[in-house]
XYZ file of C-alpha atoms in Angstrom:
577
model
C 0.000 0.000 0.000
C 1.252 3.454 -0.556
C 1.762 6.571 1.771
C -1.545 8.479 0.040
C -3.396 5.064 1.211
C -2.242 4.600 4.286
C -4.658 4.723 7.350
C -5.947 7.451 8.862
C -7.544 8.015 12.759
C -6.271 4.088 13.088
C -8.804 3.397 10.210
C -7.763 1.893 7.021
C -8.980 4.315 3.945
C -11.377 2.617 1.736
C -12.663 5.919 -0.215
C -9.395 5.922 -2.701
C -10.780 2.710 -4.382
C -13.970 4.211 -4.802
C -12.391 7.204 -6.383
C -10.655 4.688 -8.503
C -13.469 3.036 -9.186
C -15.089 6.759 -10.135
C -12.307 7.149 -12.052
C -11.820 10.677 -10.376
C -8.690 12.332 -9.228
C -10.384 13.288 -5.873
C -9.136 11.822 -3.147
C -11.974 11.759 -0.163
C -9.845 11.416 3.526
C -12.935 9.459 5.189
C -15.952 7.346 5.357
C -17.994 10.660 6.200
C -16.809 12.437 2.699
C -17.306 9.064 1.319
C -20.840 8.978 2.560
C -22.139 12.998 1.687
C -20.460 12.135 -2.010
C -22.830 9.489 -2.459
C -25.816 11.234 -0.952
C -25.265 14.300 -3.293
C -25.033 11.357 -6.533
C -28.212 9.729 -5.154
C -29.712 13.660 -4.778
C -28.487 14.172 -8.460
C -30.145 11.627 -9.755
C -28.865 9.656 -13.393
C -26.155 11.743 -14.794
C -24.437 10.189 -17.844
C -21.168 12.305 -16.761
C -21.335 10.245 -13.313
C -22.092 6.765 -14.120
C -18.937 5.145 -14.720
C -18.622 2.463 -12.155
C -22.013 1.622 -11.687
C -23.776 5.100 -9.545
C -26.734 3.091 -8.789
C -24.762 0.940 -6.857
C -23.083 3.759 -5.232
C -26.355 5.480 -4.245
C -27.776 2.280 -2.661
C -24.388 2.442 -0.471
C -24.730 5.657 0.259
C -28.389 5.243 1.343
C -27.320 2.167 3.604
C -24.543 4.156 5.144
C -25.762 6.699 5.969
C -28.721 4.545 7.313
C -26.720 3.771 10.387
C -23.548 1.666 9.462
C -21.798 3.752 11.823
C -20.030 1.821 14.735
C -19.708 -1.537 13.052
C -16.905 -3.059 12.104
C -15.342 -6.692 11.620
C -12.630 -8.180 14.222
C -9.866 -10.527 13.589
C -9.387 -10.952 17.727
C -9.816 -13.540 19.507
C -14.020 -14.440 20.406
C -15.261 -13.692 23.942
C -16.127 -16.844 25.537
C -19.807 -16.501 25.173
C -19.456 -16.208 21.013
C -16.553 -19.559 20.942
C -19.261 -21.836 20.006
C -19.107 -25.448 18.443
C -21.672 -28.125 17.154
C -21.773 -31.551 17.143
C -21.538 -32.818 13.144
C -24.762 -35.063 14.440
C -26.841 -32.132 15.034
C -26.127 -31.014 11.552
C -26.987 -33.832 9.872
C -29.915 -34.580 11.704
C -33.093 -35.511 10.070
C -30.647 -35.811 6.853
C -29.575 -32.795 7.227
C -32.579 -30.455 7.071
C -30.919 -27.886 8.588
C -28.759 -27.131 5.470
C -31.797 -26.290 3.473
C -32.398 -22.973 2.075
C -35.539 -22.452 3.823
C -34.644 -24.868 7.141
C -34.701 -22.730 10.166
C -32.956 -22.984 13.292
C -34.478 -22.259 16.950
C -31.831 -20.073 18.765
C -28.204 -21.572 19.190
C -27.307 -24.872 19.418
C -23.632 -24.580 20.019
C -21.901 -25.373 22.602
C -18.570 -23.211 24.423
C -15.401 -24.810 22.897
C -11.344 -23.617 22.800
C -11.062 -25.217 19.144
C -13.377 -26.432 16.853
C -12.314 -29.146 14.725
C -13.623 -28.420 10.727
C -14.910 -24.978 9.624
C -17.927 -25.819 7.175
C -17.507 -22.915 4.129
C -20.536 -22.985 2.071
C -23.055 -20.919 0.287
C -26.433 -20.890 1.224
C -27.788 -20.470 -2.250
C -27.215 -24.004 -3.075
C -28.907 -27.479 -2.273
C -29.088 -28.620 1.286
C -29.351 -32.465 -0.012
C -26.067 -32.403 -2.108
C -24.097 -30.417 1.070
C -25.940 -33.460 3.062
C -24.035 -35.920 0.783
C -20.516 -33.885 0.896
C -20.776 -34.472 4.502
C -21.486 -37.846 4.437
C -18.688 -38.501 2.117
C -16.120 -36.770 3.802
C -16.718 -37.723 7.604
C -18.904 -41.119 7.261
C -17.651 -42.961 4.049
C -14.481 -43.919 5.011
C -15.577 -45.404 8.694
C -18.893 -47.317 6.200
C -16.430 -49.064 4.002
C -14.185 -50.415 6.654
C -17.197 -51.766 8.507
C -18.934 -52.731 5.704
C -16.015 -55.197 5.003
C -15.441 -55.973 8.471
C -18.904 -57.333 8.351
C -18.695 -59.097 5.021
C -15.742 -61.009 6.575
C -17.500 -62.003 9.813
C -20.023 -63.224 7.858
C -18.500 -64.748 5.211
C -15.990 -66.704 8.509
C -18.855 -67.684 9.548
C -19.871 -69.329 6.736
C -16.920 -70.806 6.578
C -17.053 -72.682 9.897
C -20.209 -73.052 9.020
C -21.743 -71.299 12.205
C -23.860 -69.198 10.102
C -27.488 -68.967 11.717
C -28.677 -68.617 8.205
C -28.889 -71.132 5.578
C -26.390 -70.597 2.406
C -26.413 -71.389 -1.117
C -23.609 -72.732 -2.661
C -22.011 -71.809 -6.216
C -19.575 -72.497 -8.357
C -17.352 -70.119 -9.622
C -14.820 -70.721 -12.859
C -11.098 -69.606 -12.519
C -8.303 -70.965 -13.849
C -9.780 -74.113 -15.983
C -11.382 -74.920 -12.488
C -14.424 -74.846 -10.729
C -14.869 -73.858 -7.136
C -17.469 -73.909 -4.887
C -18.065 -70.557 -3.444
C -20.567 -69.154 -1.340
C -22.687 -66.075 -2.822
C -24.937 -63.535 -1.369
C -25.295 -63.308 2.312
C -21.430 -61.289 2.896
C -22.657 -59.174 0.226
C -26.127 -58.306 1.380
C -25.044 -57.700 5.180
C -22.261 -55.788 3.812
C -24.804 -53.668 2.077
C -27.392 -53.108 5.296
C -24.174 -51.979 7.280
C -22.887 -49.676 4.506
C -25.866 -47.906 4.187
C -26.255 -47.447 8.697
C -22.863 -46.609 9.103
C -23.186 -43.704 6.005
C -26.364 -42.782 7.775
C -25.998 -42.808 11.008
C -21.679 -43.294 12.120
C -21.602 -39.324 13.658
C -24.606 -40.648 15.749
C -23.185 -43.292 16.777
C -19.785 -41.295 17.893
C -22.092 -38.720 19.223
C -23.449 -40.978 22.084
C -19.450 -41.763 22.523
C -19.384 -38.472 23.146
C -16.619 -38.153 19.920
C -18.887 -36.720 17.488
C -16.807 -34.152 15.125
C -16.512 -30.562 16.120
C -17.598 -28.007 13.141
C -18.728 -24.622 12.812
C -22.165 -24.494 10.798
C -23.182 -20.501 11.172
C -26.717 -21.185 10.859
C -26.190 -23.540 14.351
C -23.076 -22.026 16.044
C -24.637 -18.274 15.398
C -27.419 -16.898 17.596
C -30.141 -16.750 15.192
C -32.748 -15.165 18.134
C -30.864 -12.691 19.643
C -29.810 -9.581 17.436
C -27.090 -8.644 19.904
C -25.431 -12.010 19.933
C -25.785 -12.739 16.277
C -23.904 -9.107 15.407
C -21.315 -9.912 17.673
C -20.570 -13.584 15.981
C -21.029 -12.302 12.514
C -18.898 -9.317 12.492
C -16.077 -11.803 14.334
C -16.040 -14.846 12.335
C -12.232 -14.349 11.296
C -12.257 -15.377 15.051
C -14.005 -18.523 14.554
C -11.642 -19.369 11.638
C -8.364 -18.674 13.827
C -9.709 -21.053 16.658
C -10.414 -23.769 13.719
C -8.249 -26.804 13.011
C -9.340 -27.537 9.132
C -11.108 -25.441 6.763
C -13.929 -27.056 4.333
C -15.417 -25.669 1.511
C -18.392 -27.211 0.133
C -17.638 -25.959 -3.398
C -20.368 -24.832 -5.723
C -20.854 -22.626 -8.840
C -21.757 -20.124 -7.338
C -19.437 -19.849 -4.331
C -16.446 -18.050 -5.907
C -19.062 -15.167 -6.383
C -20.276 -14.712 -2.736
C -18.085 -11.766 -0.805
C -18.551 -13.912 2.520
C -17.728 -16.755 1.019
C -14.373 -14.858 -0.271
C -14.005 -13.250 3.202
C -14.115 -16.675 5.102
C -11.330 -17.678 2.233
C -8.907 -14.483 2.372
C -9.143 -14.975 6.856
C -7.915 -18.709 6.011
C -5.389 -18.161 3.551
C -4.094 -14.701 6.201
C -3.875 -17.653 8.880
C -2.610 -20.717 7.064
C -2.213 -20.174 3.633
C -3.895 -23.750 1.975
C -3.015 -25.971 4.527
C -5.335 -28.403 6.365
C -8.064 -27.397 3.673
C -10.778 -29.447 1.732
C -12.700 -28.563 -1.537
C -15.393 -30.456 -2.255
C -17.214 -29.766 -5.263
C -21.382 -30.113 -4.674
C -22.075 -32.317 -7.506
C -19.073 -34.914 -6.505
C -20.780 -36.860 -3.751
C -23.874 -37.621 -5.393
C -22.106 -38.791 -8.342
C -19.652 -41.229 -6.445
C -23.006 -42.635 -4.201
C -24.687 -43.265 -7.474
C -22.150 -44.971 -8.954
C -21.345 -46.849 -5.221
C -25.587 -48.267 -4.900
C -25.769 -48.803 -8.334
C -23.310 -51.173 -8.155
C -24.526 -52.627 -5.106
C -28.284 -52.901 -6.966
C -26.126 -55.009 -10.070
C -24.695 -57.354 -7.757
C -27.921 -58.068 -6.176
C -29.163 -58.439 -9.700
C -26.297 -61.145 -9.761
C -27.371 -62.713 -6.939
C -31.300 -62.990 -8.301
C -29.370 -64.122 -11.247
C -28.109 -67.213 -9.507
C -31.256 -68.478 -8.326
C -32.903 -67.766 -11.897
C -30.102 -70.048 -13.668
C -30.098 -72.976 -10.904
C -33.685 -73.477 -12.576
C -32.620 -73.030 -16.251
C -29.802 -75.129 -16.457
C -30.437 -77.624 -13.228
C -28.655 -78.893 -10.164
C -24.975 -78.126 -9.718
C -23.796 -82.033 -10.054
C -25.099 -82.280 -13.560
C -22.737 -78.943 -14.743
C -19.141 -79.659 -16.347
C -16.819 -76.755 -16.256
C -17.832 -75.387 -19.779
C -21.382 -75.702 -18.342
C -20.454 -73.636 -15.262
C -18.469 -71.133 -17.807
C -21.201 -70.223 -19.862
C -23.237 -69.577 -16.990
C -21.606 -67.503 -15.543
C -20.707 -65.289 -18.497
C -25.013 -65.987 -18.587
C -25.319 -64.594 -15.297
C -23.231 -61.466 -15.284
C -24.447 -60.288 -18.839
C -28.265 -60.687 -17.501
C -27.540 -58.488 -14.342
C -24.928 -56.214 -16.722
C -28.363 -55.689 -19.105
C -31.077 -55.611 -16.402
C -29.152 -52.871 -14.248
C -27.892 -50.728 -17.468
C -30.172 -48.401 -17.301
C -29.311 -47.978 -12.832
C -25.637 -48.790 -12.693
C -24.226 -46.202 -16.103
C -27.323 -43.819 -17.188
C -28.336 -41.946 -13.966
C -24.886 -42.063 -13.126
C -23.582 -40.620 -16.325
C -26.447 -38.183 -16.148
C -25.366 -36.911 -12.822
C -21.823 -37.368 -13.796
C -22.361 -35.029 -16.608
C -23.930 -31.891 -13.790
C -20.454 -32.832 -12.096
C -18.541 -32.260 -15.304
C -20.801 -28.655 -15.566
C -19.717 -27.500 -12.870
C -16.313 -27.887 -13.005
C -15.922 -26.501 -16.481
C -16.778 -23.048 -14.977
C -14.237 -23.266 -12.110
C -11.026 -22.454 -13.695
C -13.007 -19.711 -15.403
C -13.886 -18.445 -12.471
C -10.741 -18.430 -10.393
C -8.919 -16.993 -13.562
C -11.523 -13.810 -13.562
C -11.786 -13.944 -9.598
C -12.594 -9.932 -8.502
C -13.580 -9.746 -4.556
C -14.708 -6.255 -6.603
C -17.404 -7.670 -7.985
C -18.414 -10.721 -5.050
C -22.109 -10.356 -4.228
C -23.640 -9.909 -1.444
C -26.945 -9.977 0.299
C -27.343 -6.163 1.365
C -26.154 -4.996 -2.602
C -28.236 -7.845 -4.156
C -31.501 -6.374 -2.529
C -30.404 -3.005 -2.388
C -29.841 -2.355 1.037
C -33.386 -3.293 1.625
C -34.403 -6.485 3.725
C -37.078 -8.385 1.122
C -39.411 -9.143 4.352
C -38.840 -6.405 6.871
C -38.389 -3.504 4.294
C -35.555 -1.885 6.888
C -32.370 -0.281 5.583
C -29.650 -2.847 5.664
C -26.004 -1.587 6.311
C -23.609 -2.633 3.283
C -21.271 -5.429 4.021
C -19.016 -4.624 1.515
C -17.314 -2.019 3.132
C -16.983 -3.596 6.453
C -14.912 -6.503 4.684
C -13.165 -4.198 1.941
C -11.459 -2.204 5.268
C -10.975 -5.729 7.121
C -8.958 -6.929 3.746
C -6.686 -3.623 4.228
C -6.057 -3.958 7.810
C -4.408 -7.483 6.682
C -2.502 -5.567 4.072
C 1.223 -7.068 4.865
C -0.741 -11.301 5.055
C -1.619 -10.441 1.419
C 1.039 -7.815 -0.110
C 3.956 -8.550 2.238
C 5.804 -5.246 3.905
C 7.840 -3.730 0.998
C 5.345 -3.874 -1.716
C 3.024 -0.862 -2.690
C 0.676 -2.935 -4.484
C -3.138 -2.304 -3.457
C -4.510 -5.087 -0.667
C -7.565 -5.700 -2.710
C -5.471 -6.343 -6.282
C -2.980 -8.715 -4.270
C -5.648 -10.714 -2.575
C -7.251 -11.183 -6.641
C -3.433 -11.914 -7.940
C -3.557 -14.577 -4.460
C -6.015 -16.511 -5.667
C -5.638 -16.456 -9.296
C -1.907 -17.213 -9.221
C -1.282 -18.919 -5.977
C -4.892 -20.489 -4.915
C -6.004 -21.540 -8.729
C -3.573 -24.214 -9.468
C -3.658 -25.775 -5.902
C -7.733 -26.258 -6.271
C -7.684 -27.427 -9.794
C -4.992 -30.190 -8.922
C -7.205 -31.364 -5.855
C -10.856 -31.190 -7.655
C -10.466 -30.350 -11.462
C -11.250 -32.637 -14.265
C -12.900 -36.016 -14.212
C -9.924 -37.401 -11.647
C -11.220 -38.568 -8.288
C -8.712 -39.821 -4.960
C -8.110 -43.562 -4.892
C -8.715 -43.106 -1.467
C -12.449 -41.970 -2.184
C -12.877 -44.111 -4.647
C -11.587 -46.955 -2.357
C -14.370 -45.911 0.617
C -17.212 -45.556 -2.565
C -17.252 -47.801 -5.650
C -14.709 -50.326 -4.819
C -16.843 -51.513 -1.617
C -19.616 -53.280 -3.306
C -17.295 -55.503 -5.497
C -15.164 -55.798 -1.863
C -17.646 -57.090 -0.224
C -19.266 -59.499 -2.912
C -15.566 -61.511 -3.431
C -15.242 -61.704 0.302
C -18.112 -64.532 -0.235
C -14.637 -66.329 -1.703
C -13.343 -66.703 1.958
C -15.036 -70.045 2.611
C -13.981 -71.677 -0.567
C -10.039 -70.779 0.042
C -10.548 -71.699 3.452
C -11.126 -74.733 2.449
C -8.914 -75.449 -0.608
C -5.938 -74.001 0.772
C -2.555 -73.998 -1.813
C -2.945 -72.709 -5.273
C -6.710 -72.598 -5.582
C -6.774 -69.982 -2.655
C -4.204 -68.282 -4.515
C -6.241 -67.887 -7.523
C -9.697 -67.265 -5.803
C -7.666 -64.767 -4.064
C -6.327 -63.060 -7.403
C -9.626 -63.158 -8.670
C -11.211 -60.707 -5.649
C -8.257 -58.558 -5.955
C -8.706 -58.016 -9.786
C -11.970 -57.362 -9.389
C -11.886 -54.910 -6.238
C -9.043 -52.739 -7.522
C -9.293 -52.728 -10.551
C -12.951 -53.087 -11.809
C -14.346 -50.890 -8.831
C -11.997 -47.976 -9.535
C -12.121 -48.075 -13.258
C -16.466 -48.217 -13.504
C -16.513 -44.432 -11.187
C -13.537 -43.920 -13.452
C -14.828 -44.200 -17.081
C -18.098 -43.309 -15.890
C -17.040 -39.530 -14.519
C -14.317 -39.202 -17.902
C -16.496 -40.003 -20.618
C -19.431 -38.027 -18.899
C -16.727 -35.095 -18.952
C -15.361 -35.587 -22.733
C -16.560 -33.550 -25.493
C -19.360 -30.982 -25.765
C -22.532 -31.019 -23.844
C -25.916 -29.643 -24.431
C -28.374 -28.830 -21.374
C -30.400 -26.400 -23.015
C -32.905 -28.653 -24.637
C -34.448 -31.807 -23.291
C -34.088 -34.230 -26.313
C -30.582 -33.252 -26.742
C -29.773 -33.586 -23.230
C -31.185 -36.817 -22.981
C -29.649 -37.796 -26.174
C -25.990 -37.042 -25.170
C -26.900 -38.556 -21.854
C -27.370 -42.015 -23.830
C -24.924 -41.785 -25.736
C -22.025 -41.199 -23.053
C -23.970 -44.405 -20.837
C -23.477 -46.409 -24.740
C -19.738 -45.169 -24.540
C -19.316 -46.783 -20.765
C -21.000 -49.844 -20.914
C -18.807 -50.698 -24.168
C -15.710 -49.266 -22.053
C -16.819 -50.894 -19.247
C -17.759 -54.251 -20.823
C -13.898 -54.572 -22.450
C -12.193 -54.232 -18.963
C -14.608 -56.650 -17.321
C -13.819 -59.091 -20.338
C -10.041 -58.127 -19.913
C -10.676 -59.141 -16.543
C -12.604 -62.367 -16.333
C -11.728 -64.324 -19.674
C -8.207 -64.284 -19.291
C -8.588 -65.241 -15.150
C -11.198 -67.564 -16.755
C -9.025 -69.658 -19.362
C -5.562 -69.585 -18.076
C -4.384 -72.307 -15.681
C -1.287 -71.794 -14.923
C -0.689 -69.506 -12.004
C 1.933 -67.586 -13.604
C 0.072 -66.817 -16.526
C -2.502 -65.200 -13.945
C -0.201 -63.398 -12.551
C 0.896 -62.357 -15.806
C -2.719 -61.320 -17.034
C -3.203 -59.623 -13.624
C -0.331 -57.973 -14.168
C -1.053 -56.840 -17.640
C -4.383 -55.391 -16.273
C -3.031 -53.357 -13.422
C -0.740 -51.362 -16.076
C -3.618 -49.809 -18.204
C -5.665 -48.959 -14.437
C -2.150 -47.018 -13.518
C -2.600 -45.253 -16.989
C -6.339 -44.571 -16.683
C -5.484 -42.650 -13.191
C -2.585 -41.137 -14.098
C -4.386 -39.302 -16.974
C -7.061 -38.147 -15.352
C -4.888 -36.738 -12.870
C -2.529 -35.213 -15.266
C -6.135 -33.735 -16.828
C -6.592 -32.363 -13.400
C -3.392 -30.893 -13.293
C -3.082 -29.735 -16.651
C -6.096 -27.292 -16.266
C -4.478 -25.345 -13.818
C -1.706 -25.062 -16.147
């Protein structure tokens, strides 16, 4: 910042962007100039000569300050005890998180005093409450779902084993190798299934009556909504909730980029900690991942129904050679492939495709990122409250003088360049390329992919654990194989395909036909995509029956997953290029 900007009664000077923004050479020395200029433009009326830089806007600011702004102002201090508030992640996503709604209203505070609070929830209020709902349950609950989810699959599928199952169990045979083994199918599966879906649901509950439930910050919950006092006090210091928080997340939509709180919550966490301990989550990604995840989990049970169908078609187990047992199989999987097409790769693709949407507009956005031109609430309505009709004070200015108070966290000490301009050049430059290499393009973590579409196929080969069990040797080794070729590779690659091909080429969501259209023709491109790895999968595992050669083919099929992963990533990475 310069000396002719520098502040002035221990108040950071504002005006001189507004005269920049004028495009005057008048300099006004204080908020009380600032606010008589913009009375006498409002006086004046529309003057051609006066309406670079938007004077309506100006006059609505004017009106709101001098509608009795005077007094408040944002802190970056530490919160009086009363304010340091916390909520249980339970609480918000009770009732599947109603609270996140739009319209969903809150009855007073429901926060409780804390020293730290663990994850600071970043969000804007304009979008969905049911696709926040799902980020949430992605990022706390999937991970904890998948590792019980197995850990029940095994029990069961142990139990089977020793056979001190209280359920009775069909037996199957499954071909591998030349050979046919007799597994067991279904029941690991299916209870694996019933815990996923508690866990998802219900796992913060369920550390909630531990007492361990995660801490967040949720305004609408950790803010006063009742009492006016309180809820000025929290609002105008919630740089202070920020600087007590241990992780930052931000619940990334469309439209977030373009909030000025949403930017204000940003510029306090990258003052504090630049981008570390910080989470983007883009809106559309959960939904697309849990579509993928229970459409897989509705194919296998399609499988399983498939089973039961054939044992009538083709008769008893004794009377079945190995070619027999072969052809059934390839029966089985291409009847619950066809019958769960339309479930398992077109709503996925379609929501895929919203995913892809919205991520086409975020390098745009962070390129062309002006805190200038953020909106707000008070501007957006100007200065008017839509219910109440009272004069709201403008926002704006409170958090353009905050941003110039933290003039050396954003323009360091010997530079003269403008605190607004370097916290713009901050995010395009710095923050840009960091959030396009975590969320950008059609790449998604292993490690999400891991707690989300490789589950279902997890917990359907775990129904091999009685048959190794009970082989031992070589055939263990090759049921073995068999589960691990078909967790890691198949489950990654079907979210995979799904999300690239739903992101390649053009798309169309202006007219119905054509959005349907495109929407059929991306699911056409996956199931043939899909339908070559599962063949690269099973047929050579299938026919070979030599362990080495298995090893070999397993091998072969493990390179092209690397390559698949390592493209979309370099996709991802390439866009913030």
């Amino acid at each position: 910042m310069s000396e002719t900007d520098a502040p002035q009664n221990g108040e950071p000077n504002v005006d001189k962007w507004w005269a920049t923004r004028l495009r005057t050479r008048t300099t006004m020395g204080g908020s009380c100039e600032l606010a008589s200029h913009v009375q006498s433009l409002a006086q004046s009326g529309p003057d051609p000569a006066r309406s670079v830089g938007n004077s309506f806007e100006l006059r609505t600011w004017g009106r709101a300050i001098l509608g009795g702004s005077e007094g408040r102002c944002l802190t970056s201090g530490p919160l009086a005890a009363d304010l340091r508030l916390a909520v249980s992640l339970d609480k918000v996503l009770h009732r599947f998180g109603r609270v996140l709604q739009r319209n969903g209203t809150a009855s007073g505070c429901q926060g409780t005093q804390s020293e730290r609070i663990g994850t600071f929830i970043s969000h804007d209020w304009g979008s969905r409450g049911s696709l926040k709902f799902m980020s949430l349950l992605l990022i706390f609950n999937s991970r904890a779902a998948a590792v019980i989810a197995v850990s029940v699959s095994v029990t069961v599928a142990l139990m089977e084993a020793y056979d001190v199952s209280p359920w009775p169990s069909e037996s199957s045979k499954k071909f591998v190798g030349g050979k046919v083994y007799i597994t067991r199918s279904g029941e690991a599966s299916l209870c694996g299934l019933v815990a996923y879906l508690f866990i998802l649901c219900f796992w913060q509950r369920i550390l909630s009556l531990c007492g361990r439930s995660a801490s967040v910050f949720l305004d609408k919950l950790c803010i006063d909504q009742e009492n006016e006092e309180q809820k000025e006090k929290a609002i105008l210091g919630l740089a202070g909730f920020l600087d007590i928080s241990d992780r930052l997340l931000i619940i990334w939509s469309p439209s977030y980029f373009d909030r000025l709180w949403c930017a204000y919550e940003l510029a306090s966490w990258l003052r504090l900690s630049g981008m570390k301990d910080t989470t983007v989550m883009p809106i559309h990604l959960a939904p697309a991942l849990f579509a993928i995840t229970f459409s897989l989990w509705s194919s296998i049970i399609i499988f399983i129904y498939a089973e039961t169908i054939r044992s009538y078609l083709f008769g008893g187990d004794a009377q079945r050679s190995g070619s027999d047992v072969l052809m059934v199989d390839v029966f089985s999987a291409v009847a619950a492939f066809l019958c769960s097409a339309v479930g398992v790769v077109i709503l996925p693709t379609h929501i895929s495709r919203r995913l892809a949407n919205s991520l086409k507009l975020l390098p745009q956005q962070l390129e062309s990122f002006s805190i200038r031109e953020a909106n707000c609430f008070c501007c957006s309505h100007h200065h008017v409250h839509p219910e109440t009709r009272n004069q709201l004070p403008c926002d704006r200015l409170l958090i353009f003088k905050m941003l110039l108070q933290w003039q050396q966290d954003f323009t360091g000490s010997g530079e003269s360049v403008p605190t607004l301009e370097a916290f713009d050049f901050r995010i395009r430059q710095k923050l840009k390329p960091w959030v396009l290499r975590h969320v950008g393009g059609a790449h998604v973590p292993f490690r999400m992919l891991l707690a989300t579409s490789c589950v279902p196929l997890m917990c359907t080969t775990i129904d091999f654990i009685p048959a190794m069990i009970q082989l031992g040797g070589v055939p263990a080794f090759r049921l073995g194989l068999d589960a691990t070729l078909q967790s890691f590779v198949l489950g990654p690659c079907v979210a995979t395909v799904i999300m690239m091909i739903s992101a390649a080429g053009f798309d169309c969501k202006d007219h119905v036909v054509c959005d349907l259209l495109l929407t059929l023709l991306k699911s056409t491109a996956s199931i043939l995509v899909l339908a070559l790895i599962w063949a690269l999968i099973n047929i050579p595992r299938a026919m070979l029956e030599h362990v080495g050669w298995q090893l070999v083919a397993g091998a072969v099929l493990v390179v092209p997953t690397v390559a698949i992963f390592r493209f979309g990533c370099r996709r991802a990475v390439g866009g913030s290029e």
